Amino acid sequence: MNNENNLQEQNRSNIVTINRNTKKPVTTAKKKRLKNAGLFTLFVGPVFLAFTIIVLVPFFTGIYYSFTDWNGITGQIKWVGLDNFKYLFTEDKQFQESFLLTTKYTIVAIVLTNLIGFGLALLVTQMLKTRNILRTVFFMPNLLGGLLLGFIWQFIFVRGFASLGELTGIPLFELAWLGDANTAFWGIVIVSVWQGAGYIMIIYIAALQNVPQELIEAAKIDGANKWQILRHITMPLVAPAVTICLFLTTASSFKIFDANLSLTNGGPFKSTEMLALNIYTEAFVNNRYGIGEAKALIFFLVVATISVLQVTLSKKKEVES
């Protein structure tokens, strides 16, 4: 009997020991998870709070105002439902013209900015003694603010080109660049491309420097010319950079505001009023905040849709290549 009792007591003590040993790792893992959650909250919490206050709250508040007739000043807010959107698509011809003009500008700016940026990247990645100076010179316009840059180019178009036209007699310099609808549009394009090409160039430089030189040397040995190397080796390898640059230029071109405001302010006779300037004028000049928010919501949906489609299609081409 004593032996049986001793065996039972030993079994009980073993069970208690096993239970204690199994509880310790569980308790330790739980403490570790709580610690990680606390650290995550400590570091991410303030950023998320700031993002919520600065971005999310105004965004959802703007969506609410887009269904009202608020003028942006008084406290009287009336719910009007879809009336603002019906007005935009049926009666607001200036909004429709600004949308088409912005689309045209975006297509032109995307193509020119990427072509010039890639060309500059190819230039400054060659074995040139002045390549570092050229990189600095080409990137410098991006450091200037859009408004300041616009006012500088406004002086160049109005005074500088006029003086060059008198001295040289070249018809190109004698044009009223900012006084005519067609030339004013191309004036905005010139300034925007001149400013943005340097930034795009930096991205393409980083991609070109990662192209393996062994592949290029092997292609040269096999008799490939520069165009064949560029088309069949360089371009497929820099495809991820092309996706990034297309995304950046698409978003920035659709949202152009400062250069449009400082160069032409939408003139002459609103012929160069881009969508962002049209929204600003509607909300803060005409004091029709509700309609302005409706335009901004449509603008956001269009830009988001185009950006997602562009990135998706570009990624598929990267995989195929």
mmCIF file of C-alpha atoms in Angstrom:
data_model
loop_
_atom_site.group_PDB
_atom_site.id
_atom_site.type_symbol
_atom_site.label_atom_id
_atom_site.label_comp_id
_atom_site.label_asym_id
_atom_site.label_seq_id
_atom_site.Cartn_x
_atom_site.Cartn_y
_atom_site.Cartn_z
ATOM 1 C CA MET A 1 0.000 0.000 0.000
ATOM 2 C CA ASN A 2 2.757 2.374 0.851
ATOM 3 C CA ASN A 3 4.367 1.709 -2.527
ATOM 4 C CA GLU A 4 1.079 2.399 -4.307
ATOM 5 C CA ASN A 5 0.602 5.651 -2.382
ATOM 6 C CA ASN A 6 4.131 6.733 -3.199
ATOM 7 C CA LEU A 7 3.555 6.035 -6.909
ATOM 8 C CA GLN A 8 0.312 8.039 -6.909
ATOM 9 C CA GLU A 9 1.991 10.997 -5.218
ATOM 10 C CA GLN A 10 4.869 10.895 -7.725
ATOM 11 C CA ASN A 11 2.386 10.832 -10.647
ATOM 12 C CA ARG A 12 0.514 13.805 -9.206
ATOM 13 C CA SER A 13 3.723 15.767 -8.721
ATOM 14 C CA ASN A 14 4.787 14.951 -12.284
ATOM 15 C CA ILE A 15 1.434 16.155 -13.633
ATOM 16 C CA VAL A 16 1.721 19.412 -11.658
ATOM 17 C CA THR A 17 5.273 19.896 -12.954
ATOM 18 C CA ILE A 18 4.178 19.269 -16.551
ATOM 19 C CA ASN A 19 1.290 21.724 -16.211
ATOM 20 C CA ARG A 20 3.598 24.382 -14.778
ATOM 21 C CA ASN A 21 6.130 23.833 -17.549
ATOM 22 C CA THR A 22 3.460 24.089 -20.246
ATOM 23 C CA LYS A 23 2.008 27.285 -18.771
ATOM 24 C CA LYS A 24 5.326 29.140 -18.732
ATOM 25 C CA PRO A 25 5.850 29.226 -22.535
ATOM 26 C CA VAL A 26 2.230 30.292 -23.041
ATOM 27 C CA THR A 27 2.624 33.111 -20.537
ATOM 28 C CA THR A 28 5.946 34.178 -22.078
ATOM 29 C CA ALA A 29 4.522 34.181 -25.627
ATOM 30 C CA LYS A 30 1.534 36.237 -24.471
ATOM 31 C CA LYS A 31 3.807 38.801 -22.810
ATOM 32 C CA LYS A 32 5.914 38.983 -25.965
ATOM 33 C CA ARG A 33 2.833 39.613 -28.108
ATOM 34 C CA LEU A 34 1.654 42.322 -25.735
ATOM 35 C CA LYS A 35 5.101 43.918 -25.804
ATOM 36 C CA ASN A 36 5.194 43.887 -29.604
ATOM 37 C CA ALA A 37 1.684 45.334 -29.741
ATOM 38 C CA GLY A 38 2.713 48.081 -27.340
ATOM 39 C CA LEU A 39 5.806 48.950 -29.388
ATOM 40 C CA PHE A 40 3.750 48.931 -32.590
ATOM 41 C CA THR A 41 1.195 51.283 -31.021
ATOM 42 C CA LEU A 42 3.942 53.523 -29.650
ATOM 43 C CA PHE A 43 5.613 53.998 -33.031
ATOM 44 C CA VAL A 44 2.659 53.767 -35.431
ATOM 45 C CA GLY A 45 -0.038 55.274 -33.214
ATOM 46 C CA PRO A 46 1.037 58.958 -33.420
ATOM 47 C CA VAL A 47 1.573 58.709 -37.191
ATOM 48 C CA PHE A 48 -1.793 57.034 -37.718
ATOM 49 C CA LEU A 49 -3.468 59.653 -35.517
ATOM 50 C CA ALA A 50 -1.897 62.478 -37.523
ATOM 51 C CA PHE A 51 -2.857 60.749 -40.791
ATOM 52 C CA THR A 52 -6.429 60.384 -39.555
ATOM 53 C CA ILE A 53 -6.733 64.040 -38.542
ATOM 54 C CA ILE A 54 -4.973 65.507 -41.581
ATOM 55 C CA VAL A 55 -6.106 63.122 -44.356
ATOM 56 C CA LEU A 56 -8.975 60.789 -43.450
ATOM 57 C CA VAL A 57 -11.207 63.234 -41.572
ATOM 58 C CA PRO A 58 -11.043 65.968 -44.285
ATOM 59 C CA PHE A 59 -11.502 63.326 -46.992
ATOM 60 C CA PHE A 60 -14.708 61.879 -45.563
ATOM 61 C CA THR A 61 -15.928 65.329 -44.535
ATOM 62 C CA GLY A 62 -15.421 66.472 -48.132
ATOM 63 C CA ILE A 63 -17.446 63.510 -49.384
ATOM 64 C CA TYR A 64 -20.289 64.608 -47.098
ATOM 65 C CA TYR A 65 -20.095 68.225 -48.294
ATOM 66 C CA SER A 66 -20.251 67.096 -51.928
ATOM 67 C CA PHE A 67 -23.890 66.148 -51.321
ATOM 68 C CA THR A 68 -24.766 69.545 -49.815
ATOM 69 C CA ASP A 69 -25.155 73.146 -50.998
ATOM 70 C CA TRP A 70 -22.729 74.617 -48.446
ATOM 71 C CA ASN A 71 -21.034 77.825 -49.530
ATOM 72 C CA GLY A 72 -17.975 77.293 -47.322
ATOM 73 C CA ILE A 73 -18.687 80.304 -45.091
ATOM 74 C CA THR A 74 -22.004 80.140 -43.277
ATOM 75 C CA GLY A 75 -23.178 77.410 -40.946
ATOM 76 C CA GLN A 76 -26.272 76.658 -43.025
ATOM 77 C CA ILE A 77 -25.836 73.309 -44.741
ATOM 78 C CA LYS A 78 -28.625 71.736 -46.788
ATOM 79 C CA TRP A 79 -28.539 68.147 -48.076
ATOM 80 C CA VAL A 80 -29.162 68.122 -51.844
ATOM 81 C CA GLY A 81 -28.282 64.523 -52.690
ATOM 82 C CA LEU A 82 -27.044 63.995 -56.248
ATOM 83 C CA ASP A 83 -28.056 67.452 -57.491
ATOM 84 C CA ASN A 84 -24.440 68.687 -57.533
ATOM 85 C CA PHE A 85 -23.317 65.763 -59.701
ATOM 86 C CA LYS A 86 -26.283 66.168 -62.076
ATOM 87 C CA TYR A 87 -25.349 69.840 -62.450
ATOM 88 C CA LEU A 88 -21.741 68.998 -63.280
ATOM 89 C CA PHE A 89 -22.595 66.505 -66.010
ATOM 90 C CA THR A 90 -25.462 68.459 -67.571
ATOM 91 C CA GLU A 91 -24.976 72.209 -67.073
ATOM 92 C CA ASP A 92 -21.372 72.944 -66.048
ATOM 93 C CA LYS A 93 -19.713 73.168 -69.472
ATOM 94 C CA GLN A 94 -16.550 74.731 -68.035
ATOM 95 C CA PHE A 95 -15.987 71.690 -65.815
ATOM 96 C CA GLN A 96 -16.335 69.378 -68.815
ATOM 97 C CA GLU A 97 -13.958 71.496 -70.905
ATOM 98 C CA SER A 98 -11.432 71.629 -68.047
ATOM 99 C CA PHE A 99 -11.655 67.852 -67.697
ATOM 100 C CA LEU A 100 -10.954 67.301 -71.408
ATOM 101 C CA LEU A 101 -8.134 69.862 -71.377
ATOM 102 C CA THR A 102 -6.548 68.208 -68.316
ATOM 103 C CA THR A 103 -6.757 64.804 -70.008
ATOM 104 C CA LYS A 104 -5.069 66.194 -73.128
ATOM 105 C CA TYR A 105 -2.380 67.886 -71.047
ATOM 106 C CA THR A 106 -1.783 64.713 -68.998
ATOM 107 C CA ILE A 107 -1.205 62.568 -72.090
ATOM 108 C CA VAL A 108 1.227 65.083 -73.591
ATOM 109 C CA ALA A 109 3.067 65.690 -70.302
ATOM 110 C CA ILE A 110 3.439 61.969 -69.508
ATOM 111 C CA VAL A 111 4.939 61.185 -72.908
ATOM 112 C CA LEU A 112 7.302 64.169 -73.065
ATOM 113 C CA THR A 113 8.437 64.018 -69.434
ATOM 114 C CA ASN A 114 9.287 60.323 -69.611
ATOM 115 C CA LEU A 115 10.975 60.534 -73.008
ATOM 116 C CA ILE A 116 13.084 63.541 -72.051
ATOM 117 C CA GLY A 117 13.815 62.148 -68.572
ATOM 118 C CA PHE A 118 14.941 58.810 -70.016
ATOM 119 C CA GLY A 119 17.017 60.561 -72.686
ATOM 120 C CA LEU A 120 18.747 62.681 -70.058
ATOM 121 C CA ALA A 121 19.395 59.562 -67.962
ATOM 122 C CA LEU A 122 21.016 57.842 -70.943
ATOM 123 C CA LEU A 123 23.128 60.936 -71.526
ATOM 124 C CA VAL A 124 24.451 61.347 -67.990
ATOM 125 C CA THR A 125 25.189 57.618 -67.553
ATOM 126 C CA GLN A 126 27.704 57.750 -70.388
ATOM 127 C CA MET A 127 31.397 58.167 -69.673
ATOM 128 C CA LEU A 128 31.347 61.966 -69.763
ATOM 129 C CA LYS A 129 33.625 64.179 -67.693
ATOM 130 C CA THR A 130 30.767 66.590 -67.004
ATOM 131 C CA ARG A 131 28.126 63.967 -66.167
ATOM 132 C CA ASN A 132 27.925 64.961 -62.465
ATOM 133 C CA ILE A 133 27.526 68.639 -63.354
ATOM 134 C CA LEU A 134 24.890 67.773 -65.935
ATOM 135 C CA ARG A 135 22.927 65.738 -63.386
ATOM 136 C CA THR A 136 22.892 68.724 -61.047
ATOM 137 C CA VAL A 137 21.857 71.155 -63.784
ATOM 138 C CA PHE A 138 19.053 68.916 -65.069
ATOM 139 C CA PHE A 139 17.695 68.256 -61.573
ATOM 140 C CA MET A 140 17.826 71.868 -60.320
ATOM 141 C CA PRO A 141 14.446 72.990 -61.804
ATOM 142 C CA ASN A 142 12.741 70.389 -59.619
ATOM 143 C CA LEU A 143 14.021 72.181 -56.513
ATOM 144 C CA LEU A 144 12.100 75.350 -57.359
ATOM 145 C CA GLY A 145 8.516 75.752 -56.210
ATOM 146 C CA GLY A 146 5.806 75.602 -58.852
ATOM 147 C CA LEU A 147 4.496 79.107 -58.208
ATOM 148 C CA LEU A 148 7.960 80.685 -58.268
ATOM 149 C CA LEU A 149 8.861 78.719 -61.390
ATOM 150 C CA GLY A 150 5.648 79.811 -63.069
ATOM 151 C CA PHE A 151 6.261 83.500 -62.404
ATOM 152 C CA ILE A 152 9.855 83.188 -63.688
ATOM 153 C CA TRP A 153 8.671 81.575 -66.912
ATOM 154 C CA GLN A 154 5.865 84.109 -67.209
ATOM 155 C CA PHE A 155 8.536 86.817 -67.343
ATOM 156 C CA ILE A 156 10.500 84.768 -69.903
ATOM 157 C CA PHE A 157 7.471 84.241 -72.163
ATOM 158 C CA VAL A 158 6.273 87.855 -71.980
ATOM 159 C CA ARG A 159 9.467 89.911 -71.780
ATOM 160 C CA GLY A 160 12.322 87.572 -72.666
ATOM 161 C CA PHE A 161 10.803 86.101 -75.818
ATOM 162 C CA ALA A 162 9.624 89.538 -76.957
ATOM 163 C CA SER A 163 13.175 90.913 -76.672
ATOM 164 C CA LEU A 164 14.613 87.912 -78.529
ATOM 165 C CA GLY A 165 11.991 88.364 -81.243
ATOM 166 C CA GLU A 166 12.976 92.002 -81.742
ATOM 167 C CA LEU A 167 16.680 91.103 -81.926
ATOM 168 C CA THR A 168 16.473 88.014 -84.121
ATOM 169 C CA GLY A 169 13.186 88.361 -85.988
ATOM 170 C CA ILE A 170 12.420 84.667 -85.416
ATOM 171 C CA PRO A 171 8.615 84.205 -85.557
ATOM 172 C CA LEU A 172 8.682 81.687 -82.693
ATOM 173 C CA PHE A 173 9.773 84.394 -80.254
ATOM 174 C CA GLU A 174 7.264 86.924 -81.574
ATOM 175 C CA LEU A 175 4.242 84.812 -80.651
ATOM 176 C CA ALA A 176 1.954 85.877 -77.795
ATOM 177 C CA TRP A 177 2.775 82.753 -75.830
ATOM 178 C CA LEU A 178 0.465 83.359 -72.875
ATOM 179 C CA GLY A 179 -2.095 85.434 -74.752
ATOM 180 C CA ASP A 180 -3.311 82.743 -77.141
ATOM 181 C CA ALA A 181 -5.111 79.542 -76.128
ATOM 182 C CA ASN A 182 -2.918 77.162 -78.170
ATOM 183 C CA THR A 183 0.449 78.673 -77.308
ATOM 184 C CA ALA A 184 -0.556 79.135 -73.649
ATOM 185 C CA PHE A 185 -1.311 75.417 -73.408
ATOM 186 C CA TRP A 186 2.106 74.546 -74.811
ATOM 187 C CA GLY A 187 3.694 77.101 -72.513
ATOM 188 C CA ILE A 188 2.309 75.214 -69.503
ATOM 189 C CA VAL A 189 3.557 71.953 -71.014
ATOM 190 C CA ILE A 190 7.059 73.371 -71.525
ATOM 191 C CA VAL A 191 7.344 74.593 -67.943
ATOM 192 C CA SER A 192 5.960 71.379 -66.421
ATOM 193 C CA VAL A 193 8.186 69.095 -68.499
ATOM 194 C CA TRP A 194 11.224 71.278 -67.836
ATOM 195 C CA GLN A 195 10.580 70.992 -64.102
ATOM 196 C CA GLY A 196 9.621 67.309 -63.917
ATOM 197 C CA ALA A 197 12.095 65.719 -66.348
ATOM 198 C CA GLY A 198 15.018 66.081 -63.926
ATOM 199 C CA TYR A 199 13.232 64.168 -61.171
ATOM 200 C CA ILE A 200 12.234 61.386 -63.561
ATOM 201 C CA MET A 201 15.832 61.325 -64.802
ATOM 202 C CA ILE A 202 17.072 60.387 -61.310
ATOM 203 C CA ILE A 203 14.796 57.340 -61.188
ATOM 204 C CA TYR A 204 15.897 56.195 -64.633
ATOM 205 C CA ILE A 205 19.562 56.701 -63.693
ATOM 206 C CA ALA A 206 19.157 54.357 -60.734
ATOM 207 C CA ALA A 207 17.563 51.748 -63.005
ATOM 208 C CA LEU A 208 20.181 52.074 -65.738
ATOM 209 C CA GLN A 209 23.040 51.679 -63.270
ATOM 210 C CA ASN A 210 21.582 48.323 -62.200
ATOM 211 C CA VAL A 211 21.669 46.903 -65.734
ATOM 212 C CA PRO A 212 24.401 44.198 -65.799
ATOM 213 C CA GLN A 213 27.265 45.344 -68.003
ATOM 214 C CA GLU A 214 28.075 41.698 -68.812
ATOM 215 C CA LEU A 215 24.872 41.424 -70.846
ATOM 216 C CA ILE A 216 25.675 44.580 -72.797
ATOM 217 C CA GLU A 217 29.239 43.454 -73.502
ATOM 218 C CA ALA A 218 27.994 40.040 -74.627
ATOM 219 C CA ALA A 219 25.455 41.685 -76.947
ATOM 220 C CA LYS A 220 28.180 43.888 -78.453
ATOM 221 C CA ILE A 221 30.359 40.840 -79.085
ATOM 222 C CA ASP A 222 27.411 39.162 -80.835
ATOM 223 C CA GLY A 223 27.142 42.180 -83.136
ATOM 224 C CA ALA A 224 24.142 44.031 -81.626
ATOM 225 C CA ASN A 225 24.001 47.753 -82.288
ATOM 226 C CA LYS A 226 23.034 50.439 -79.753
ATOM 227 C CA TRP A 227 19.357 50.442 -80.715
ATOM 228 C CA GLN A 228 19.096 46.652 -80.384
ATOM 229 C CA ILE A 229 20.812 46.753 -76.990
ATOM 230 C CA LEU A 230 18.473 49.515 -75.828
ATOM 231 C CA ARG A 231 15.345 47.774 -77.087
ATOM 232 C CA HIS A 232 16.019 44.153 -76.147
ATOM 233 C CA ILE A 233 18.234 44.457 -73.053
ATOM 234 C CA THR A 234 18.014 47.883 -71.406
ATOM 235 C CA MET A 235 14.280 48.568 -71.737
ATOM 236 C CA PRO A 236 13.061 45.222 -70.319
ATOM 237 C CA LEU A 237 15.428 45.564 -67.349
ATOM 238 C CA VAL A 238 14.314 49.119 -66.522
ATOM 239 C CA ALA A 239 10.601 48.256 -66.878
ATOM 240 C CA PRO A 240 9.971 48.577 -63.084
ATOM 241 C CA ALA A 241 11.339 52.121 -63.197
ATOM 242 C CA VAL A 242 9.070 52.885 -66.159
ATOM 243 C CA THR A 243 6.073 51.754 -64.077
ATOM 244 C CA ILE A 244 7.067 54.069 -61.226
ATOM 245 C CA CYS A 245 7.713 57.033 -63.523
ATOM 246 C CA LEU A 246 4.430 56.573 -65.377
ATOM 247 C CA PHE A 247 2.573 56.490 -62.067
ATOM 248 C CA LEU A 248 4.297 59.628 -60.777
ATOM 249 C CA THR A 249 3.841 61.621 -63.971
ATOM 250 C CA THR A 250 0.200 60.547 -64.307
ATOM 251 C CA ALA A 251 -0.664 61.685 -60.783
ATOM 252 C CA SER A 252 1.307 64.940 -60.967
ATOM 253 C CA SER A 253 -0.010 65.872 -64.417
ATOM 254 C CA PHE A 254 -3.635 65.380 -63.452
ATOM 255 C CA LYS A 255 -3.117 67.454 -60.298
ATOM 256 C CA ILE A 256 -1.307 70.379 -61.940
ATOM 257 C CA PHE A 257 -2.259 73.595 -60.200
ATOM 258 C CA ASP A 258 0.608 75.922 -59.284
ATOM 259 C CA ALA A 259 2.077 76.276 -62.787
ATOM 260 C CA ASN A 260 -1.397 76.769 -64.235
ATOM 261 C CA LEU A 261 -2.212 79.436 -61.663
ATOM 262 C CA SER A 262 1.036 81.388 -61.938
ATOM 263 C CA LEU A 263 1.453 81.212 -65.724
ATOM 264 C CA THR A 264 -2.033 81.890 -67.103
ATOM 265 C CA ASN A 265 -4.495 81.733 -64.182
ATOM 266 C CA GLY A 266 -6.716 79.792 -66.564
ATOM 267 C CA GLY A 267 -6.690 82.454 -69.271
ATOM 268 C CA PRO A 268 -7.192 83.669 -71.816
ATOM 269 C CA PHE A 269 -10.950 83.418 -71.169
ATOM 270 C CA LYS A 270 -10.576 80.159 -69.180
ATOM 271 C CA SER A 271 -9.150 78.357 -72.220
ATOM 272 C CA THR A 272 -6.272 76.916 -70.140
ATOM 273 C CA GLU A 273 -8.119 76.312 -66.873
ATOM 274 C CA MET A 274 -7.099 72.841 -65.701
ATOM 275 C CA LEU A 275 -9.299 70.731 -63.442
ATOM 276 C CA ALA A 276 -7.520 71.492 -60.153
ATOM 277 C CA LEU A 277 -7.735 75.248 -60.818
ATOM 278 C CA ASN A 278 -11.392 74.880 -61.791
ATOM 279 C CA ILE A 279 -12.119 73.125 -58.475
ATOM 280 C CA TYR A 280 -10.243 75.816 -56.535
ATOM 281 C CA THR A 281 -12.126 78.604 -58.313
ATOM 282 C CA GLU A 282 -15.487 76.930 -57.738
ATOM 283 C CA ALA A 283 -14.932 76.360 -54.027
ATOM 284 C CA PHE A 284 -12.964 79.413 -52.875
ATOM 285 C CA VAL A 285 -13.718 82.120 -55.441
ATOM 286 C CA ASN A 286 -17.330 81.395 -56.353
ATOM 287 C CA ASN A 287 -18.038 80.215 -52.781
ATOM 288 C CA ARG A 288 -19.827 77.077 -53.930
ATOM 289 C CA TYR A 289 -18.033 74.627 -51.697
ATOM 290 C CA GLY A 290 -20.506 71.809 -52.169
ATOM 291 C CA ILE A 291 -20.116 71.806 -55.952
ATOM 292 C CA GLY A 292 -16.359 72.161 -55.570
ATOM 293 C CA GLU A 293 -16.254 69.075 -53.342
ATOM 294 C CA ALA A 294 -18.378 67.174 -55.876
ATOM 295 C CA LYS A 295 -15.832 68.038 -58.560
ATOM 296 C CA ALA A 296 -12.992 67.010 -56.258
ATOM 297 C CA LEU A 297 -14.652 63.642 -55.563
ATOM 298 C CA ILE A 298 -15.069 62.934 -59.283
ATOM 299 C CA PHE A 299 -11.481 64.056 -59.821
ATOM 300 C CA PHE A 300 -10.235 61.674 -57.107
ATOM 301 C CA LEU A 301 -12.160 58.690 -58.514
ATOM 302 C CA VAL A 302 -10.869 59.313 -62.049
ATOM 303 C CA VAL A 303 -7.224 59.725 -60.997
ATOM 304 C CA ALA A 304 -7.374 56.676 -58.688
ATOM 305 C CA THR A 305 -8.934 54.506 -61.404
ATOM 306 C CA ILE A 306 -6.429 55.558 -64.069
ATOM 307 C CA SER A 307 -3.479 55.093 -61.692
ATOM 308 C CA VAL A 308 -4.583 51.595 -60.668
ATOM 309 C CA LEU A 309 -5.145 50.561 -64.289
ATOM 310 C CA GLN A 310 -1.792 51.988 -65.366
ATOM 311 C CA VAL A 311 0.139 50.223 -62.607
ATOM 312 C CA THR A 312 -1.698 46.930 -63.250
ATOM 313 C CA LEU A 313 -1.022 46.980 -66.994
ATOM 314 C CA SER A 314 2.600 48.020 -66.503
ATOM 315 C CA LYS A 315 3.178 45.217 -63.998
ATOM 316 C CA LYS A 316 1.760 42.681 -66.452
ATOM 317 C CA LYS A 317 4.164 43.915 -69.141
ATOM 318 C CA GLU A 318 7.041 43.606 -66.685
ATOM 319 C CA VAL A 319 6.160 39.947 -66.093
ATOM 320 C CA GLU A 320 5.797 39.299 -69.824
ATOM 321 C CA SER A 321 9.134 40.888 -70.602
#
